Coordinates of C-alpha atoms in Angstrom, one line a residue:
X1 CA 270.5 -100.3 98.6
X2 CA 267.1 -98.5 97.4
X3 CA 266.7 -95.3 95.8
X4 CA 263.2 -93.9 95.7
X5 CA 263.2 -91.0 92.8
X6 CA 260.8 -88.5 93.2
X7 CA 257.3 -89.1 92.2
X8 CA 255.7 -86.3 89.1
X9 CA 252.9 -88.3 87.9
X10 CA 249.6 -89.8 89.5
X11 CA 250.2 -92.4 87.1
X12 CA 253.3 -93.7 87.7
X13 CA 257.1 -94.1 90.0
X14 CA 259.7 -95.3 89.0
X15 CA 262.2 -97.1 91.4
X16 CA 266.2 -97.6 90.7
X17 CA 267.6 -100.9 92.5
X18 CA 270.9 -102.0 92.8
X19 CA 270.8 -104.5 95.1
X20 CA 272.5 -107.7 94.5
X21 CA 271.2 -111.1 93.9
X22 CA 272.2 -114.7 94.2
X23 CA 272.3 -115.8 90.3
X24 CA 269.6 -118.1 90.0
X25 CA 270.4 -120.9 86.8
X26 CA 267.9 -123.5 85.6
X27 CA 268.8 -127.3 85.4
X28 CA 268.7 -129.9 82.9
X29 CA 269.6 -132.9 81.9
X30 CA 271.5 -133.5 78.0
X31 CA 272.4 -136.5 76.5
X32 CA 276.0 -137.4 74.9
X33 CA 276.2 -139.6 72.0
X34 CA 279.4 -140.9 71.8
X35 CA 280.6 -142.9 68.2
X36 CA 283.5 -145.3 67.8
X37 CA 285.8 -142.4 66.4
X38 CA 288.2 -140.9 69.1
X39 CA 287.5 -139.7 72.1
X40 CA 289.8 -136.7 72.6
X41 CA 287.6 -133.9 72.5
X42 CA 286.4 -132.8 76.0
X43 CA 282.4 -132.3 76.0
X44 CA 281.6 -129.2 78.1
X45 CA 279.7 -130.1 81.3
X46 CA 277.9 -126.9 83.2
X47 CA 277.5 -127.3 86.9
X48 CA 276.8 -124.5 89.4
X49 CA 278.2 -123.6 93.1
X50 CA 276.6 -126.1 95.8
X51 CA 274.6 -127.8 93.4
X52 CA 275.2 -131.9 92.3
X53 CA 275.8 -132.6 88.7
X54 CA 275.5 -136.5 87.7
X55 CA 277.6 -138.0 84.7
X56 CA 275.9 -140.8 84.4
X57 CA 277.5 -144.2 81.7
X58 CA 276.8 -147.5 80.4
X59 CA 279.0 -149.5 82.3
X60 CA 280.9 -148.4 85.8
X61 CA 283.6 -146.0 86.4
X62 CA 286.7 -147.0 88.0
X63 CA 287.7 -144.9 91.3
X64 CA 291.2 -144.5 90.4
X65 CA 290.8 -143.6 86.7
X66 CA 288.4 -141.1 87.5
X67 CA 290.2 -137.3 88.8
X68 CA 289.7 -134.0 88.1
X69 CA 292.5 -131.2 87.8
X70 CA 293.2 -127.9 90.0
X71 CA 289.9 -129.1 92.7
X72 CA 291.2 -128.6 95.8
X73 CA 289.9 -125.7 97.2
X74 CA 286.9 -125.5 94.0
X75 CA 285.3 -128.4 94.4
X76 CA 284.5 -131.5 96.5
X77 CA 285.8 -134.5 95.7
X78 CA 284.9 -135.8 92.9
X79 CA 283.1 -139.3 93.4
X80 CA 282.9 -142.5 91.6
X81 CA 280.0 -144.3 92.3
X82 CA 279.4 -147.2 90.0
X83 CA 277.6 -146.4 86.4
X84 CA 277.8 -142.4 87.7
X85 CA 280.3 -139.4 88.4
X86 CA 278.8 -137.0 91.5
X87 CA 280.6 -132.9 90.8
X88 CA 279.6 -130.5 93.1
X89 CA 281.7 -127.1 93.2
X90 CA 281.5 -125.6 96.1
X91 CA 280.7 -121.6 94.6
X92 CA 280.1 -120.6 91.5
X93 CA 282.5 -121.0 88.6
X94 CA 282.6 -118.3 86.0
X95 CA 282.4 -118.8 81.9
X96 CA 285.9 -118.6 81.4
X97 CA 286.7 -120.9 84.2
X98 CA 288.1 -125.1 82.6
X99 CA 288.8 -128.0 84.8
X100 CA 289.4 -131.2 82.9
X101 CA 287.7 -134.5 84.7
X102 CA 288.9 -137.4 83.2
X103 CA 286.6 -140.6 83.6
X104 CA 287.8 -143.8 83.5
X105 CA 285.5 -146.7 82.4
X106 CA 285.5 -150.4 83.4
X107 CA 286.8 -151.6 80.1
X108 CA 289.3 -149.1 79.9
X109 CA 288.2 -146.1 78.0
X110 CA 289.3 -143.0 79.0
X111 CA 286.6 -139.9 78.4
X112 CA 287.7 -136.2 79.1
X113 CA 285.2 -133.4 79.9
X114 CA 285.8 -129.8 80.4
X115 CA 283.6 -128.6 83.9
X116 CA 283.0 -124.8 83.0
X117 CA 280.0 -122.5 83.2
X118 CA 277.1 -121.0 81.3
X119 CA 275.0 -117.9 82.3
X120 CA 271.5 -119.6 83.7
X121 CA 271.5 -122.9 83.7
X122 CA 273.3 -125.8 85.0
X123 CA 273.8 -129.7 83.9
X124 CA 271.5 -131.7 86.5
X125 CA 272.8 -134.9 84.7
X126 CA 274.4 -135.7 81.7
X127 CA 274.0 -139.3 80.3
X128 CA 276.8 -140.5 78.1
X129 CA 276.2 -143.0 75.7
X130 CA 278.8 -145.6 73.8
X131 CA 276.6 -148.1 72.5
X132 CA 274.8 -146.5 70.1
X133 CA 272.6 -149.3 69.3
X134 CA 271.4 -150.0 72.9
X135 CA 267.5 -149.7 74.2
X136 CA 268.7 -147.3 76.6
X137 CA 270.1 -144.5 74.3
X138 CA 267.3 -145.7 71.4
X139 CA 264.7 -144.2 73.9
X140 CA 267.1 -141.2 74.5
X141 CA 267.3 -140.3 71.4
X142 CA 264.3 -140.4 70.9
X143 CA 262.6 -138.4 73.4
X144 CA 265.5 -135.6 72.4
X145 CA 264.4 -135.7 69.3
X146 CA 260.9 -135.6 70.4
X147 CA 261.4 -132.5 73.0
X148 CA 263.4 -130.7 70.1
X149 CA 260.2 -131.0 68.0
X150 CA 257.7 -129.2 70.4
X151 CA 260.6 -126.8 71.0
X152 CA 260.6 -126.2 67.8
X153 CA 256.7 -126.5 67.3
X154 CA 256.3 -123.3 70.6
X155 CA 259.3 -121.8 68.8
X156 CA 257.0 -121.3 65.7
X157 CA 254.3 -120.7 67.2
X158 CA 255.1 -117.9 68.9
X159 CA 257.2 -115.9 66.3
X160 CA 253.9 -116.4 64.0
X161 CA 252.2 -114.6 66.9
X162 CA 254.3 -112.0 67.3
X163 CA 254.3 -111.2 63.5
X164 CA 251.1 -110.7 64.6
X165 CA 251.4 -108.3 67.2
X166 CA 250.5 -104.7 66.6
X167 CA 252.7 -104.3 70.5
X168 CA 255.6 -106.6 69.3
X169 CA 255.6 -103.9 65.8
X170 CA 255.3 -100.8 68.4
X171 CA 258.1 -102.5 70.8
X172 CA 260.3 -103.0 67.5
X173 CA 259.5 -99.4 66.8
X174 CA 260.7 -98.5 69.9
X175 CA 263.9 -99.9 70.5
X176 CA 264.8 -98.9 66.7
X177 CA 264.4 -94.9 67.7
X178 CA 261.3 -94.2 65.4
X179 CA 259.4 -93.9 68.3
X180 CA 257.3 -90.5 65.9
X181 CA 256.2 -93.7 64.5
X182 CA 253.8 -95.1 67.4
X183 CA 251.0 -93.7 68.5
X184 CA 252.7 -93.0 72.1
X185 CA 253.1 -89.7 74.2
X186 CA 255.9 -89.8 76.4
X187 CA 255.0 -89.4 79.7
X188 CA 258.1 -88.9 82.5
X189 CA 262.0 -89.3 81.2
X190 CA 264.3 -90.8 84.4
X191 CA 267.9 -90.4 84.2
X192 CA 270.3 -92.5 86.6
X193 CA 274.0 -93.1 86.7
X194 CA 275.0 -96.5 88.0
X195 CA 278.9 -95.7 88.3
X196 CA 279.5 -97.9 84.8
X197 CA 276.6 -97.6 83.0
X198 CA 273.7 -94.6 82.6
X199 CA 270.1 -95.9 82.0
X200 CA 267.3 -93.3 80.1
X201 CA 263.8 -94.6 81.1
X202 CA 261.2 -93.4 79.4
X203 CA 257.9 -93.9 80.1
X204 CA 254.8 -94.0 77.1
X205 CA 250.9 -93.9 76.8
X206 CA 248.9 -94.6 73.9
X207 CA 245.5 -93.9 75.5
X208 CA 243.9 -94.1 72.0
X209 CA 245.1 -97.6 71.5
X210 CA 245.0 -98.7 75.6
X211 CA 249.0 -99.6 75.1
X212 CA 251.6 -98.5 77.6
X213 CA 256.0 -98.6 77.1
X214 CA 258.8 -98.5 78.8
X215 CA 261.9 -97.4 76.8
X216 CA 265.4 -98.3 78.4
X217 CA 268.3 -96.4 77.1
X218 CA 271.5 -98.1 77.8
X219 CA 274.9 -96.6 78.0
X220 CA 277.9 -98.8 78.8
X221 CA 280.2 -96.1 79.8
X222 CA 282.7 -97.8 82.2
X223 CA 281.7 -101.5 82.4
X224 CA 284.9 -103.9 81.9
X225 CA 282.0 -106.7 80.7
X226 CA 279.3 -106.0 77.8
X227 CA 276.0 -104.8 79.5
X228 CA 273.7 -107.9 78.4
X229 CA 269.7 -108.2 79.7
X230 CA 269.1 -111.6 81.5
X231 CA 265.1 -111.3 81.7
X232 CA 262.1 -108.6 81.8
X233 CA 259.6 -109.3 84.3
X234 CA 256.2 -108.2 84.3
X235 CA 253.9 -108.7 87.1
X236 CA 250.7 -107.6 88.9
X237 CA 250.2 -105.2 92.3
X238 CA 247.0 -104.6 94.1
X239 CA 245.6 -101.3 93.1
X240 CA 244.9 -100.2 95.9
X241 CA 247.5 -100.0 97.7
X242 CA 250.4 -97.5 97.7
X243 CA 253.4 -97.7 95.9
X244 CA 255.6 -97.0 98.4
X245 CA 254.9 -100.4 99.8
X246 CA 254.1 -102.5 96.8
X247 CA 252.2 -105.6 96.9
X248 CA 252.3 -108.0 94.4
X249 CA 249.0 -110.7 93.5
X250 CA 251.8 -113.1 92.1
X251 CA 250.1 -112.9 88.5
X252 CA 252.1 -113.2 85.5
X253 CA 251.5 -110.2 82.6
X254 CA 252.1 -110.7 78.3
X255 CA 253.9 -107.6 77.3
X256 CA 256.6 -107.3 74.0
X257 CA 260.2 -106.9 74.2
X258 CA 262.5 -106.1 71.6
X259 CA 266.2 -105.0 72.2
X260 CA 268.4 -102.8 69.8
X261 CA 271.2 -104.8 70.6
X262 CA 271.7 -108.3 72.3
X263 CA 274.5 -106.6 73.9
X264 CA 276.2 -103.4 74.8
X265 CA 279.8 -103.1 74.6
X266 CA 281.9 -100.5 76.5
X267 CA 281.7 -96.9 75.4
X268 CA 277.9 -98.7 73.7
X269 CA 274.5 -97.8 73.7
X270 CA 271.2 -99.6 73.1
X271 CA 267.6 -99.8 73.7
X272 CA 265.5 -101.9 75.4
X273 CA 261.3 -101.4 74.7
X274 CA 258.4 -102.9 76.7
X275 CA 254.7 -102.9 76.1
X276 CA 251.7 -103.9 77.5
X277 CA 248.2 -103.4 76.5
X278 CA 245.1 -102.9 78.1
X279 CA 244.5 -106.1 78.8
X280 CA 247.7 -106.6 81.4
X281 CA 246.3 -103.7 83.5
X282 CA 242.5 -106.5 84.6
X283 CA 242.7 -108.7 86.6
X284 CA 239.6 -110.9 87.7
X285 CA 238.8 -109.0 90.9
X286 CA 239.5 -105.4 88.4
X287 CA 242.1 -103.3 87.3
X288 CA 245.6 -103.7 89.4
X289 CA 248.9 -102.0 88.8
X290 CA 252.1 -103.3 86.8
X291 CA 255.4 -103.9 88.5
X292 CA 258.0 -104.2 85.7
X293 CA 261.3 -105.6 87.0
X294 CA 264.5 -105.4 84.6
X295 CA 267.8 -107.4 85.5
X296 CA 271.5 -107.4 84.2
X297 CA 273.2 -111.1 82.9
X298 CA 275.0 -111.6 85.6
X299 CA 271.5 -111.2 87.8
X300 CA 271.3 -107.9 89.3
X301 CA 268.4 -106.3 89.2
X302 CA 268.5 -103.4 87.4
X303 CA 265.3 -101.4 87.9
X304 CA 261.4 -101.5 89.1
X305 CA 258.9 -98.9 86.9
X306 CA 255.7 -99.1 89.2
X307 CA 252.9 -98.3 86.3
X308 CA 249.4 -97.2 87.5
X309 CA 246.9 -98.4 85.5
X310 CA 245.3 -95.1 84.5
X311 CA 248.1 -95.0 81.9
X312 CA 245.9 -96.7 79.3
X313 CA 242.8 -94.6 80.2
X314 CA 241.5 -92.0 77.7
X315 CA 241.3 -88.9 79.2
X316 CA 237.8 -88.5 80.6
X317 CA 237.3 -91.9 82.4
X318 CA 239.4 -91.3 85.4

């Protein structure tokens, strides 16, 4: 159900959404490198509903010795196919769910795994290596090291850019409650009660520096679990379209994001600040409006904020 709040300014309109969305998870491949030390530690394997996770070994598994405890009604039958074991849950698991999977290899080795879930990702394939000196294991370890190095380089570059970004500095000040130390002026404020969480939405403009900001103040009043942010998306919409029926161009826009805390426990509150500069309101075809979407950790869409491109223009230029 969508609730359209009344429009108070030609510069913006806020929509609040409580539409349940299917939780999307990103598939990934991981590798376990097992030494000759005792292998009684059950390593986690992360699965997603109606998705097949493949465990790949260096030698065949045995069908009789490969089993999972308590799988009935929650999984398709575990399949042992040569050097692979296939696991497919019938529906999404919760992170607190735990199922013991025991895989017995052709040489009699027994390897335990814990089948569970985690938010945002699941294992498409898990490579299990016992012989660390094999060419296959050596190649995989080298590839993993390269990915880690590239990931670290990308993260360092992101941090370097953020340190030099005024938008990130302003977002940090907004998230810490120091709006008076920024050039932003409040345009509007909205309050929404979601029946467990209360959210105040503040819309800010800073025309002299040509930036816009949205500040969410989230209070967890009654939720049994912590309120956590999954992601924020900022995309363009055609400026000549009505806000009542926004038409998105599909173009993603850059923005600065800061949070006062990673999760909000019951009875606590926190800030989420988003800052975008004028370049985000420009496309190759001219000015565009922006659609800002906020998603909670469980995939529930919490808010949609539509911003008119004129919010970053200096007065007298409209």
